[in-house]
Amino acid sequence: RDGYLRCWGDNKYRQLGGYPYSGFWTPIITPGLTDLRAVSAGVHFNCTIRGDFTAACWGYGAHGQLGYGGTATTSAKKTVKGLASVRRIDSGLYHACSLTKGGAYCWGYNVKGQLGNGSQKGTKTPVLVKTTASFVDIAAGHNHTCAVDQTGRVLCWGDNTYGQLGRGSAGGLSSSPGKAVFGSDPFPVPVGLCKQDADCGEDGHACTVSKCE
């Protein structure tokens, strides 16, 4: 394991990180990054956790999803502002989320409340997710987000057009992990008490795996 990041495919928005070409058909080393702990590929942008547990993003940035305070599309590895001790990161459509020792944070596009801070206003830097839950995993999807808390509950917020929040109905949105469509209290997707692993699709669905011992 050498700690380098390798990417391939489309490079229209410089998401491969530093090459002036339209794309590559085989993996290439992304320059300027070493000693990485994790990476997440979103829609036209990427985010990573560095060896010092800070976060960096690059690629398409028009909605603030790179988290550095601007909206430029760039191959430069932009440090996500204000994040330290990052242990999870995930990139969605036009937003991204992370888990730190200080809680869950999201940034970028927020028209459906997918940042989870009780608002529908987008941000160019991380905002704290409005919840009392302590998360161990988080997944950013297509205008929605899901997370797993320490008790194994799965909580989701954002767009619910297709029922992707798992609340037994479709339609509306939730701008924070809440009981009702516009609620603010923690609402778990009813998947039992086993340990969970959750992920959000880039269209309009979510999935979880129960790990029961």
mmCIF file with all atom_site columns, C-alpha atoms in Angstrom:
data_model
loop_
_atom_site.group_PDB
_atom_site.id
_atom_site.type_symbol
_atom_site.label_atom_id
_atom_site.label_alt_id
_atom_site.label_comp_id
_atom_site.label_asym_id
_atom_site.label_entity_id
_atom_site.label_seq_id
_atom_site.pdbx_PDB_ins_code
_atom_site.Cartn_x
_atom_site.Cartn_y
_atom_site.Cartn_z
_atom_site.occupancy
_atom_site.B_iso_or_equiv
_atom_site.pdbx_formal_charge
_atom_site.auth_seq_id
_atom_site.auth_comp_id
_atom_site.auth_asym_id
_atom_site.auth_atom_id
_atom_site.pdbx_PDB_model_num
ATOM 1   C CA . ARG A 1 1   ? 0.000   0.000   0.000   1.00 0.00 ? 1   ARG A CA 1
ATOM 2   C CA . ASP A 1 2   ? 1.682   3.189   -1.187  1.00 0.00 ? 2   ASP A CA 1
ATOM 3   C CA . GLY A 1 3   ? -0.914  5.784   -0.125  1.00 0.00 ? 3   GLY A CA 1
ATOM 4   C CA . TYR A 1 4   ? -1.293  7.239   -3.609  1.00 0.00 ? 4   TYR A CA 1
ATOM 5   C CA . LEU A 1 5   ? -4.658  7.943   -5.212  1.00 0.00 ? 5   LEU A CA 1
ATOM 6   C CA . ARG A 1 6   ? -5.373  6.537   -8.672  1.00 0.00 ? 6   ARG A CA 1
ATOM 7   C CA . CYS A 1 7   ? -8.335  7.652   -10.780 1.00 0.00 ? 7   CYS A CA 1
ATOM 8   C CA . TRP A 1 8   ? -9.599  7.025   -14.308 1.00 0.00 ? 8   TRP A CA 1
ATOM 9   C CA . GLY A 1 9   ? -12.482 7.868   -16.645 1.00 0.00 ? 9   GLY A CA 1
ATOM 10  C CA . ASP A 1 10  ? -14.050 11.261  -17.395 1.00 0.00 ? 10  ASP A CA 1
ATOM 11  C CA . ASN A 1 11  ? -12.016 14.378  -16.622 1.00 0.00 ? 11  ASN A CA 1
ATOM 12  C CA . LYS A 1 12  ? -14.256 17.131  -18.008 1.00 0.00 ? 12  LYS A CA 1
ATOM 13  C CA . TYR A 1 13  ? -14.413 18.872  -14.642 1.00 0.00 ? 13  TYR A CA 1
ATOM 14  C CA . ARG A 1 14  ? -10.789 18.083  -13.646 1.00 0.00 ? 14  ARG A CA 1
ATOM 15  C CA . GLN A 1 15  ? -12.031 15.421  -11.252 1.00 0.00 ? 15  GLN A CA 1
ATOM 16  C CA . LEU A 1 16  ? -8.991  13.255  -12.003 1.00 0.00 ? 16  LEU A CA 1
ATOM 17  C CA . GLY A 1 17  ? -6.918  15.982  -10.401 1.00 0.00 ? 17  GLY A CA 1
ATOM 18  C CA . GLY A 1 18  ? -4.311  17.797  -12.447 1.00 0.00 ? 18  GLY A CA 1
ATOM 19  C CA . TYR A 1 19  ? -4.390  16.578  -16.032 1.00 0.00 ? 19  TYR A CA 1
ATOM 20  C CA . PRO A 1 20  ? -5.440  18.761  -19.019 1.00 0.00 ? 20  PRO A CA 1
ATOM 21  C CA . TYR A 1 21  ? -7.079  15.870  -20.851 1.00 0.00 ? 21  TYR A CA 1
ATOM 22  C CA . SER A 1 22  ? -10.689 14.823  -21.313 1.00 0.00 ? 22  SER A CA 1
ATOM 23  C CA . GLY A 1 23  ? -10.157 11.493  -19.600 1.00 0.00 ? 23  GLY A CA 1
ATOM 24  C CA . PHE A 1 24  ? -8.134  8.324   -19.115 1.00 0.00 ? 24  PHE A CA 1
ATOM 25  C CA . TRP A 1 25  ? -9.092  4.729   -19.793 1.00 0.00 ? 25  TRP A CA 1
ATOM 26  C CA . THR A 1 26  ? -6.680  3.280   -17.246 1.00 0.00 ? 26  THR A CA 1
ATOM 27  C CA . PRO A 1 27  ? -5.800  4.327   -13.673 1.00 0.00 ? 27  PRO A CA 1
ATOM 28  C CA . ILE A 1 28  ? -3.371  7.232   -13.247 1.00 0.00 ? 28  ILE A CA 1
ATOM 29  C CA . ILE A 1 29  ? -1.828  8.642   -10.094 1.00 0.00 ? 29  ILE A CA 1
ATOM 30  C CA . THR A 1 30  ? -3.531  11.846  -8.977  1.00 0.00 ? 30  THR A CA 1
ATOM 31  C CA . PRO A 1 31  ? -0.725  14.360  -8.360  1.00 0.00 ? 31  PRO A CA 1
ATOM 32  C CA . GLY A 1 32  ? -0.324  16.238  -5.105  1.00 0.00 ? 32  GLY A CA 1
ATOM 33  C CA . LEU A 1 33  ? -1.797  13.577  -2.838  1.00 0.00 ? 33  LEU A CA 1
ATOM 34  C CA . THR A 1 34  ? 0.053   11.027  -0.734  1.00 0.00 ? 34  THR A CA 1
ATOM 35  C CA . ASP A 1 35  ? -0.552  9.142   2.515   1.00 0.00 ? 35  ASP A CA 1
ATOM 36  C CA . LEU A 1 36  ? -4.331  9.069   2.017   1.00 0.00 ? 36  LEU A CA 1
ATOM 37  C CA . ARG A 1 37  ? -6.751  7.296   4.336   1.00 0.00 ? 37  ARG A CA 1
ATOM 38  C CA . ALA A 1 38  ? -9.973  7.333   2.263   1.00 0.00 ? 38  ALA A CA 1
ATOM 39  C CA . VAL A 1 39  ? -11.514 8.707   -0.915  1.00 0.00 ? 39  VAL A CA 1
ATOM 40  C CA . SER A 1 40  ? -15.064 9.264   -2.134  1.00 0.00 ? 40  SER A CA 1
ATOM 41  C CA . ALA A 1 41  ? -16.052 9.943   -5.742  1.00 0.00 ? 41  ALA A CA 1
ATOM 42  C CA . GLY A 1 42  ? -19.107 12.154  -6.215  1.00 0.00 ? 42  GLY A CA 1
ATOM 43  C CA . VAL A 1 43  ? -20.707 13.507  -9.389  1.00 0.00 ? 43  VAL A CA 1
ATOM 44  C CA . HIS A 1 44  ? -17.819 15.282  -11.176 1.00 0.00 ? 44  HIS A CA 1
ATOM 45  C CA . PHE A 1 45  ? -15.862 15.829  -7.932  1.00 0.00 ? 45  PHE A CA 1
ATOM 46  C CA . ASN A 1 46  ? -13.918 13.889  -5.299  1.00 0.00 ? 46  ASN A CA 1
ATOM 47  C CA . CYS A 1 47  ? -13.138 14.231  -1.618  1.00 0.00 ? 47  CYS A CA 1
ATOM 48  C CA . THR A 1 48  ? -10.450 12.503  0.410   1.00 0.00 ? 48  THR A CA 1
ATOM 49  C CA . ILE A 1 49  ? -9.150  12.142  3.958   1.00 0.00 ? 49  ILE A CA 1
ATOM 50  C CA . ARG A 1 50  ? -5.456  12.957  4.229   1.00 0.00 ? 50  ARG A CA 1
ATOM 51  C CA . GLY A 1 51  ? -2.982  11.256  6.481   1.00 0.00 ? 51  GLY A CA 1
ATOM 52  C CA . ASP A 1 52  ? -3.287  14.061  9.040   1.00 0.00 ? 52  ASP A CA 1
ATOM 53  C CA . PHE A 1 53  ? -7.078  13.534  9.177   1.00 0.00 ? 53  PHE A CA 1
ATOM 54  C CA . THR A 1 54  ? -7.924  16.741  7.318   1.00 0.00 ? 54  THR A CA 1
ATOM 55  C CA . ALA A 1 55  ? -10.133 16.627  4.208   1.00 0.00 ? 55  ALA A CA 1
ATOM 56  C CA . ALA A 1 56  ? -9.598  17.863  0.654   1.00 0.00 ? 56  ALA A CA 1
ATOM 57  C CA . CYS A 1 57  ? -11.901 18.049  -2.393  1.00 0.00 ? 57  CYS A CA 1
ATOM 58  C CA . TRP A 1 58  ? -11.444 18.919  -6.075  1.00 0.00 ? 58  TRP A CA 1
ATOM 59  C CA . GLY A 1 59  ? -13.297 18.881  -9.407  1.00 0.00 ? 59  GLY A CA 1
ATOM 60  C CA . TYR A 1 60  ? -16.693 20.462  -10.084 1.00 0.00 ? 60  TYR A CA 1
ATOM 61  C CA . GLY A 1 61  ? -17.381 23.109  -7.465  1.00 0.00 ? 61  GLY A CA 1
ATOM 62  C CA . ALA A 1 62  ? -20.248 25.293  -8.693  1.00 0.00 ? 62  ALA A CA 1
ATOM 63  C CA . HIS A 1 63  ? -22.457 24.539  -5.675  1.00 0.00 ? 63  HIS A CA 1
ATOM 64  C CA . GLY A 1 64  ? -19.789 24.867  -2.998  1.00 0.00 ? 64  GLY A CA 1
ATOM 65  C CA . GLN A 1 65  ? -19.357 21.101  -2.758  1.00 0.00 ? 65  GLN A CA 1
ATOM 66  C CA . LEU A 1 66  ? -15.564 21.371  -2.490  1.00 0.00 ? 66  LEU A CA 1
ATOM 67  C CA . GLY A 1 67  ? -16.015 22.905  0.945   1.00 0.00 ? 67  GLY A CA 1
ATOM 68  C CA . TYR A 1 68  ? -13.202 25.461  0.840   1.00 0.00 ? 68  TYR A CA 1
ATOM 69  C CA . GLY A 1 69  ? -15.382 28.562  0.652   1.00 0.00 ? 69  GLY A CA 1
ATOM 70  C CA . GLY A 1 70  ? -15.570 29.075  -3.120  1.00 0.00 ? 70  GLY A CA 1
ATOM 71  C CA . THR A 1 71  ? -17.332 27.732  -6.213  1.00 0.00 ? 71  THR A CA 1
ATOM 72  C CA . ALA A 1 72  ? -14.491 27.285  -8.695  1.00 0.00 ? 72  ALA A CA 1
ATOM 73  C CA . THR A 1 73  ? -14.094 24.071  -10.665 1.00 0.00 ? 73  THR A CA 1
ATOM 74  C CA . THR A 1 74  ? -10.475 23.075  -10.137 1.00 0.00 ? 74  THR A CA 1
ATOM 75  C CA . SER A 1 75  ? -7.940  20.272  -10.140 1.00 0.00 ? 75  SER A CA 1
ATOM 76  C CA . ALA A 1 76  ? -6.288  21.843  -7.090  1.00 0.00 ? 76  ALA A CA 1
ATOM 77  C CA . LYS A 1 77  ? -6.790  19.842  -3.908  1.00 0.00 ? 77  LYS A CA 1
ATOM 78  C CA . LYS A 1 78  ? -8.791  22.291  -1.813  1.00 0.00 ? 78  LYS A CA 1
ATOM 79  C CA . THR A 1 79  ? -8.679  21.809  1.935   1.00 0.00 ? 79  THR A CA 1
ATOM 80  C CA . VAL A 1 80  ? -12.193 21.582  3.356   1.00 0.00 ? 80  VAL A CA 1
ATOM 81  C CA . LYS A 1 81  ? -12.474 24.527  5.712   1.00 0.00 ? 81  LYS A CA 1
ATOM 82  C CA . GLY A 1 82  ? -12.693 23.961  9.439   1.00 0.00 ? 82  GLY A CA 1
ATOM 83  C CA . LEU A 1 83  ? -12.542 20.161  9.517   1.00 0.00 ? 83  LEU A CA 1
ATOM 84  C CA . ALA A 1 84  ? -10.106 18.211  11.681  1.00 0.00 ? 84  ALA A CA 1
ATOM 85  C CA . SER A 1 85  ? -9.962  14.650  12.985  1.00 0.00 ? 85  SER A CA 1
ATOM 86  C CA . VAL A 1 86  ? -12.028 13.481  10.003  1.00 0.00 ? 86  VAL A CA 1
ATOM 87  C CA . ARG A 1 87  ? -12.869 9.765   10.172  1.00 0.00 ? 87  ARG A CA 1
ATOM 88  C CA . ARG A 1 88  ? -15.494 9.390   7.405   1.00 0.00 ? 88  ARG A CA 1
ATOM 89  C CA . ILE A 1 89  ? -16.224 11.299  4.203   1.00 0.00 ? 89  ILE A CA 1
ATOM 90  C CA . ASP A 1 90  ? -18.713 10.777  1.380   1.00 0.00 ? 90  ASP A CA 1
ATOM 91  C CA . SER A 1 91  ? -19.529 12.684  -1.806  1.00 0.00 ? 91  SER A CA 1
ATOM 92  C CA . GLY A 1 92  ? -22.993 12.857  -3.345  1.00 0.00 ? 92  GLY A CA 1
ATOM 93  C CA . LEU A 1 93  ? -24.558 14.659  -6.288  1.00 0.00 ? 93  LEU A CA 1
ATOM 94  C CA . TYR A 1 94  ? -23.588 18.237  -5.419  1.00 0.00 ? 94  TYR A CA 1
ATOM 95  C CA . HIS A 1 95  ? -22.959 17.920  -1.675  1.00 0.00 ? 95  HIS A CA 1
ATOM 96  C CA . ALA A 1 96  ? -20.586 16.080  0.625   1.00 0.00 ? 96  ALA A CA 1
ATOM 97  C CA . CYS A 1 97  ? -20.605 15.003  4.265   1.00 0.00 ? 97  CYS A CA 1
ATOM 98  C CA . SER A 1 98  ? -18.057 13.933  6.845   1.00 0.00 ? 98  SER A CA 1
ATOM 99  C CA . LEU A 1 99  ? -17.805 12.621  10.378  1.00 0.00 ? 99  LEU A CA 1
ATOM 100 C CA . THR A 1 100 ? -15.342 14.153  12.816  1.00 0.00 ? 100 THR A CA 1
ATOM 101 C CA . LYS A 1 101 ? -14.794 13.931  16.554  1.00 0.00 ? 101 LYS A CA 1
ATOM 102 C CA . GLY A 1 102 ? -16.937 17.065  16.757  1.00 0.00 ? 102 GLY A CA 1
ATOM 103 C CA . GLY A 1 103 ? -19.947 15.614  14.953  1.00 0.00 ? 103 GLY A CA 1
ATOM 104 C CA . ALA A 1 104 ? -21.388 15.247  11.445  1.00 0.00 ? 104 ALA A CA 1
ATOM 105 C CA . TYR A 1 105 ? -20.859 17.993  8.885   1.00 0.00 ? 105 TYR A CA 1
ATOM 106 C CA . CYS A 1 106 ? -22.183 18.562  5.354   1.00 0.00 ? 106 CYS A CA 1
ATOM 107 C CA . TRP A 1 107 ? -21.636 21.236  2.699   1.00 0.00 ? 107 TRP A CA 1
ATOM 108 C CA . GLY A 1 108 ? -22.638 22.209  -0.840  1.00 0.00 ? 108 GLY A CA 1
ATOM 109 C CA . TYR A 1 109 ? -26.047 22.095  -2.543  1.00 0.00 ? 109 TYR A CA 1
ATOM 110 C CA . ASN A 1 110 ? -28.981 22.145  -0.136  1.00 0.00 ? 110 ASN A CA 1
ATOM 111 C CA . VAL A 1 111 ? -32.202 22.772  -2.079  1.00 0.00 ? 111 VAL A CA 1
ATOM 112 C CA . LYS A 1 112 ? -33.803 19.676  -0.529  1.00 0.00 ? 112 LYS A CA 1
ATOM 113 C CA . GLY A 1 113 ? -32.335 20.037  2.944   1.00 0.00 ? 113 GLY A CA 1
ATOM 114 C CA . GLN A 1 114 ? -29.705 17.359  2.345   1.00 0.00 ? 114 GLN A CA 1
ATOM 115 C CA . LEU A 1 115 ? -27.149 19.147  4.540   1.00 0.00 ? 115 LEU A CA 1
ATOM 116 C CA . GLY A 1 116 ? -29.300 18.369  7.571   1.00 0.00 ? 116 GLY A CA 1
ATOM 117 C CA . ASN A 1 117 ? -28.864 21.705  9.357   1.00 0.00 ? 117 ASN A CA 1
ATOM 118 C CA . GLY A 1 118 ? -32.544 22.685  9.353   1.00 0.00 ? 118 GLY A CA 1
ATOM 119 C CA . SER A 1 119 ? -32.190 24.903  6.280   1.00 0.00 ? 119 SER A CA 1
ATOM 120 C CA . GLN A 1 120 ? -32.505 24.703  2.498   1.00 0.00 ? 120 GLN A CA 1
ATOM 121 C CA . LYS A 1 121 ? -29.749 27.222  1.864   1.00 0.00 ? 121 LYS A CA 1
ATOM 122 C CA . GLY A 1 122 ? -26.541 25.905  0.352   1.00 0.00 ? 122 GLY A CA 1
ATOM 123 C CA . THR A 1 123 ? -23.158 26.467  1.948   1.00 0.00 ? 123 THR A CA 1
ATOM 124 C CA . LYS A 1 124 ? -19.601 26.639  0.652   1.00 0.00 ? 124 LYS A CA 1
ATOM 125 C CA . THR A 1 125 ? -18.130 25.406  3.925   1.00 0.00 ? 125 THR A CA 1
ATOM 126 C CA . PRO A 1 126 ? -19.183 22.634  6.343   1.00 0.00 ? 126 PRO A CA 1
ATOM 127 C CA . VAL A 1 127 ? -22.225 23.065  8.597   1.00 0.00 ? 127 VAL A CA 1
ATOM 128 C CA . LEU A 1 128 ? -23.104 20.872  11.560  1.00 0.00 ? 128 LEU A CA 1
ATOM 129 C CA . VAL A 1 129 ? -25.924 18.368  11.027  1.00 0.00 ? 129 VAL A CA 1
ATOM 130 C CA . LYS A 1 130 ? -28.792 19.177  13.397  1.00 0.00 ? 130 LYS A CA 1
ATOM 131 C CA . THR A 1 131 ? -29.154 16.039  15.483  1.00 0.00 ? 131 THR A CA 1
ATOM 132 C CA . THR A 1 132 ? -28.457 14.643  18.935  1.00 0.00 ? 132 THR A CA 1
ATOM 133 C CA . ALA A 1 133 ? -27.399 11.295  17.433  1.00 0.00 ? 133 ALA A CA 1
ATOM 134 C CA . SER A 1 134 ? -23.768 10.198  17.454  1.00 0.00 ? 134 SER A CA 1
ATOM 135 C CA . PHE A 1 135 ? -23.005 8.847   13.982  1.00 0.00 ? 135 PHE A CA 1
ATOM 136 C CA . VAL A 1 136 ? -20.498 6.158   13.029  1.00 0.00 ? 136 VAL A CA 1
ATOM 137 C CA . ASP A 1 137 ? -21.098 6.216   9.259   1.00 0.00 ? 137 ASP A CA 1
ATOM 138 C CA . ILE A 1 138 ? -22.567 8.680   6.745   1.00 0.00 ? 138 ILE A CA 1
ATOM 139 C CA . ALA A 1 139 ? -23.546 8.550   3.067   1.00 0.00 ? 139 ALA A CA 1
ATOM 140 C CA . ALA A 1 140 ? -24.358 11.431  0.698   1.00 0.00 ? 140 ALA A CA 1
ATOM 141 C CA . GLY A 1 141 ? -26.675 10.647  -2.215  1.00 0.00 ? 141 GLY A CA 1
ATOM 142 C CA . HIS A 1 142 ? -28.777 12.475  -4.796  1.00 0.00 ? 142 HIS A CA 1
ATOM 143 C CA . ASN A 1 143 ? -30.115 15.384  -2.716  1.00 0.00 ? 143 ASN A CA 1
ATOM 144 C CA . HIS A 1 144 ? -30.461 13.120  0.336   1.00 0.00 ? 144 HIS A CA 1
ATOM 145 C CA . THR A 1 145 ? -28.205 11.833  3.098   1.00 0.00 ? 145 THR A CA 1
ATOM 146 C CA . CYS A 1 146 ? -28.298 8.832   5.436   1.00 0.00 ? 146 CYS A CA 1
ATOM 147 C CA . ALA A 1 147 ? -26.236 8.062   8.522   1.00 0.00 ? 147 ALA A CA 1
ATOM 148 C CA . VAL A 1 148 ? -25.872 5.246   11.056  1.00 0.00 ? 148 VAL A CA 1
ATOM 149 C CA . ASP A 1 149 ? -25.728 6.055   14.761  1.00 0.00 ? 149 ASP A CA 1
ATOM 150 C CA . GLN A 1 150 ? -23.950 4.200   17.562  1.00 0.00 ? 150 GLN A CA 1
ATOM 151 C CA . THR A 1 151 ? -27.033 2.113   18.368  1.00 0.00 ? 151 THR A CA 1
ATOM 152 C CA . GLY A 1 152 ? -27.370 0.856   14.777  1.00 0.00 ? 152 GLY A CA 1
ATOM 153 C CA . ARG A 1 153 ? -30.244 3.129   13.784  1.00 0.00 ? 153 ARG A CA 1
ATOM 154 C CA . VAL A 1 154 ? -30.279 4.543   10.241  1.00 0.00 ? 154 VAL A CA 1
ATOM 155 C CA . LEU A 1 155 ? -31.367 8.181   9.974   1.00 0.00 ? 155 LEU A CA 1
ATOM 156 C CA . CYS A 1 156 ? -32.036 9.916   6.649   1.00 0.00 ? 156 CYS A CA 1
ATOM 157 C CA . TRP A 1 157 ? -32.846 13.474  5.562   1.00 0.00 ? 157 TRP A CA 1
ATOM 158 C CA . GLY A 1 158 ? -33.209 15.580  2.414   1.00 0.00 ? 158 GLY A CA 1
ATOM 159 C CA . ASP A 1 159 ? -35.327 14.807  -0.651  1.00 0.00 ? 159 ASP A CA 1
ATOM 160 C CA . ASN A 1 160 ? -38.085 12.220  -0.224  1.00 0.00 ? 160 ASN A CA 1
ATOM 161 C CA . THR A 1 161 ? -39.631 12.292  -3.711  1.00 0.00 ? 161 THR A CA 1
ATOM 162 C CA . TYR A 1 162 ? -39.220 8.532   -4.138  1.00 0.00 ? 162 TYR A CA 1
ATOM 163 C CA . GLY A 1 163 ? -39.495 7.558   -0.468  1.00 0.00 ? 163 GLY A CA 1
ATOM 164 C CA . GLN A 1 164 ? -35.707 7.433   -0.128  1.00 0.00 ? 164 GLN A CA 1
ATOM 165 C CA . LEU A 1 165 ? -35.847 8.617   3.492   1.00 0.00 ? 165 LEU A CA 1
ATOM 166 C CA . GLY A 1 166 ? -37.448 5.311   4.465   1.00 0.00 ? 166 GLY A CA 1
ATOM 167 C CA . ARG A 1 167 ? -40.319 6.844   6.412   1.00 0.00 ? 167 ARG A CA 1
ATOM 168 C CA . GLY A 1 168 ? -43.173 4.862   4.904   1.00 0.00 ? 168 GLY A CA 1
ATOM 169 C CA . SER A 1 169 ? -44.276 7.489   2.391   1.00 0.00 ? 169 SER A CA 1
ATOM 170 C CA . ALA A 1 170 ? -42.987 9.456   -0.592  1.00 0.00 ? 170 ALA A CA 1
ATOM 171 C CA . GLY A 1 171 ? -42.981 13.177  -1.215  1.00 0.00 ? 171 GLY A CA 1
ATOM 172 C CA . GLY A 1 172 ? -41.736 16.303  0.477   1.00 0.00 ? 172 GLY A CA 1
ATOM 173 C CA . LEU A 1 173 ? -38.394 16.733  2.160   1.00 0.00 ? 173 LEU A CA 1
ATOM 174 C CA . SER A 1 174 ? -36.728 16.918  5.558   1.00 0.00 ? 174 SER A CA 1
ATOM 175 C CA . SER A 1 175 ? -34.022 19.461  6.266   1.00 0.00 ? 175 SER A CA 1
ATOM 176 C CA . SER A 1 176 ? -32.839 17.585  9.368   1.00 0.00 ? 176 SER A CA 1
ATOM 177 C CA . PRO A 1 177 ? -33.031 14.029  10.720  1.00 0.00 ? 177 PRO A CA 1
ATOM 178 C CA . GLY A 1 178 ? -36.644 14.243  11.973  1.00 0.00 ? 178 GLY A CA 1
ATOM 179 C CA . LYS A 1 179 ? -39.790 12.278  12.800  1.00 0.00 ? 179 LYS A CA 1
ATOM 180 C CA . ALA A 1 180 ? -42.000 14.027  10.253  1.00 0.00 ? 180 ALA A CA 1
ATOM 181 C CA . VAL A 1 181 ? -41.306 15.348  6.770   1.00 0.00 ? 181 VAL A CA 1
ATOM 182 C CA . PHE A 1 182 ? -40.456 18.748  8.258   1.00 0.00 ? 182 PHE A CA 1
ATOM 183 C CA . GLY A 1 183 ? -39.583 17.477  11.730  1.00 0.00 ? 183 GLY A CA 1
ATOM 184 C CA . SER A 1 184 ? -36.428 18.042  13.701  1.00 0.00 ? 184 SER A CA 1
ATOM 185 C CA . ASP A 1 185 ? -36.294 15.074  16.096  1.00 0.00 ? 185 ASP A CA 1
ATOM 186 C CA . PRO A 1 186 ? -34.216 11.978  15.297  1.00 0.00 ? 186 PRO A CA 1
ATOM 187 C CA . PHE A 1 187 ? -36.122 9.515   13.129  1.00 0.00 ? 187 PHE A CA 1
ATOM 188 C CA . PRO A 1 188 ? -34.636 6.035   12.527  1.00 0.00 ? 188 PRO A CA 1
ATOM 189 C CA . VAL A 1 189 ? -35.416 3.975   9.455   1.00 0.00 ? 189 VAL A CA 1
ATOM 190 C CA . PRO A 1 190 ? -37.030 0.815   10.952  1.00 0.00 ? 190 PRO A CA 1
ATOM 191 C CA . VAL A 1 191 ? -34.340 -1.777  10.298  1.00 0.00 ? 191 VAL A CA 1
ATOM 192 C CA . GLY A 1 192 ? -33.897 -3.320  13.742  1.00 0.00 ? 192 GLY A CA 1
ATOM 193 C CA . LEU A 1 193 ? -31.206 -3.175  16.393  1.00 0.00 ? 193 LEU A CA 1
ATOM 194 C CA . CYS A 1 194 ? -28.318 -4.868  14.595  1.00 0.00 ? 194 CYS A CA 1
ATOM 195 C CA . LYS A 1 195 ? -25.231 -3.037  13.419  1.00 0.00 ? 195 LYS A CA 1
ATOM 196 C CA . GLN A 1 196 ? -25.924 -1.279  10.111  1.00 0.00 ? 196 GLN A CA 1
ATOM 197 C CA . ASP A 1 197 ? -24.011 -0.156  7.052   1.00 0.00 ? 197 ASP A CA 1
ATOM 198 C CA . ALA A 1 198 ? -25.884 2.355   4.877   1.00 0.00 ? 198 ALA A CA 1
ATOM 199 C CA . ASP A 1 199 ? -25.350 3.954   1.486   1.00 0.00 ? 199 ASP A CA 1
ATOM 200 C CA . CYS A 1 200 ? -27.294 6.393   -0.686  1.00 0.00 ? 200 CYS A CA 1
ATOM 201 C CA . GLY A 1 201 ? -27.708 6.045   -4.451  1.00 0.00 ? 201 GLY A CA 1
ATOM 202 C CA . GLU A 1 202 ? -27.080 8.922   -6.832  1.00 0.00 ? 202 GLU A CA 1
ATOM 203 C CA . ASP A 1 203 ? -30.660 8.720   -8.092  1.00 0.00 ? 203 ASP A CA 1
ATOM 204 C CA . GLY A 1 204 ? -33.399 8.355   -5.491  1.00 0.00 ? 204 GLY A CA 1
ATOM 205 C CA . HIS A 1 205 ? -32.866 5.360   -3.235  1.00 0.00 ? 205 HIS A CA 1
ATOM 206 C CA . ALA A 1 206 ? -30.870 4.130   -0.241  1.00 0.00 ? 206 ALA A CA 1
ATOM 207 C CA . CYS A 1 207 ? -29.746 0.752   1.088   1.00 0.00 ? 207 CYS A CA 1
ATOM 208 C CA . THR A 1 208 ? -28.601 -0.724  4.383   1.00 0.00 ? 208 THR A CA 1
ATOM 209 C CA . VAL A 1 209 ? -26.993 -3.994  5.431   1.00 0.00 ? 209 VAL A CA 1
ATOM 210 C CA . SER A 1 210 ? -27.742 -5.498  8.844   1.00 0.00 ? 210 SER A CA 1
ATOM 211 C CA . LYS A 1 211 ? -24.800 -7.145  10.563  1.00 0.00 ? 211 LYS A CA 1
ATOM 212 C CA . CYS A 1 212 ? -26.220 -9.239  13.370  1.00 0.00 ? 212 CYS A CA 1
ATOM 213 C CA . GLU A 1 213 ? -24.067 -11.458 15.566  1.00 0.00 ? 213 GLU A CA 1
#
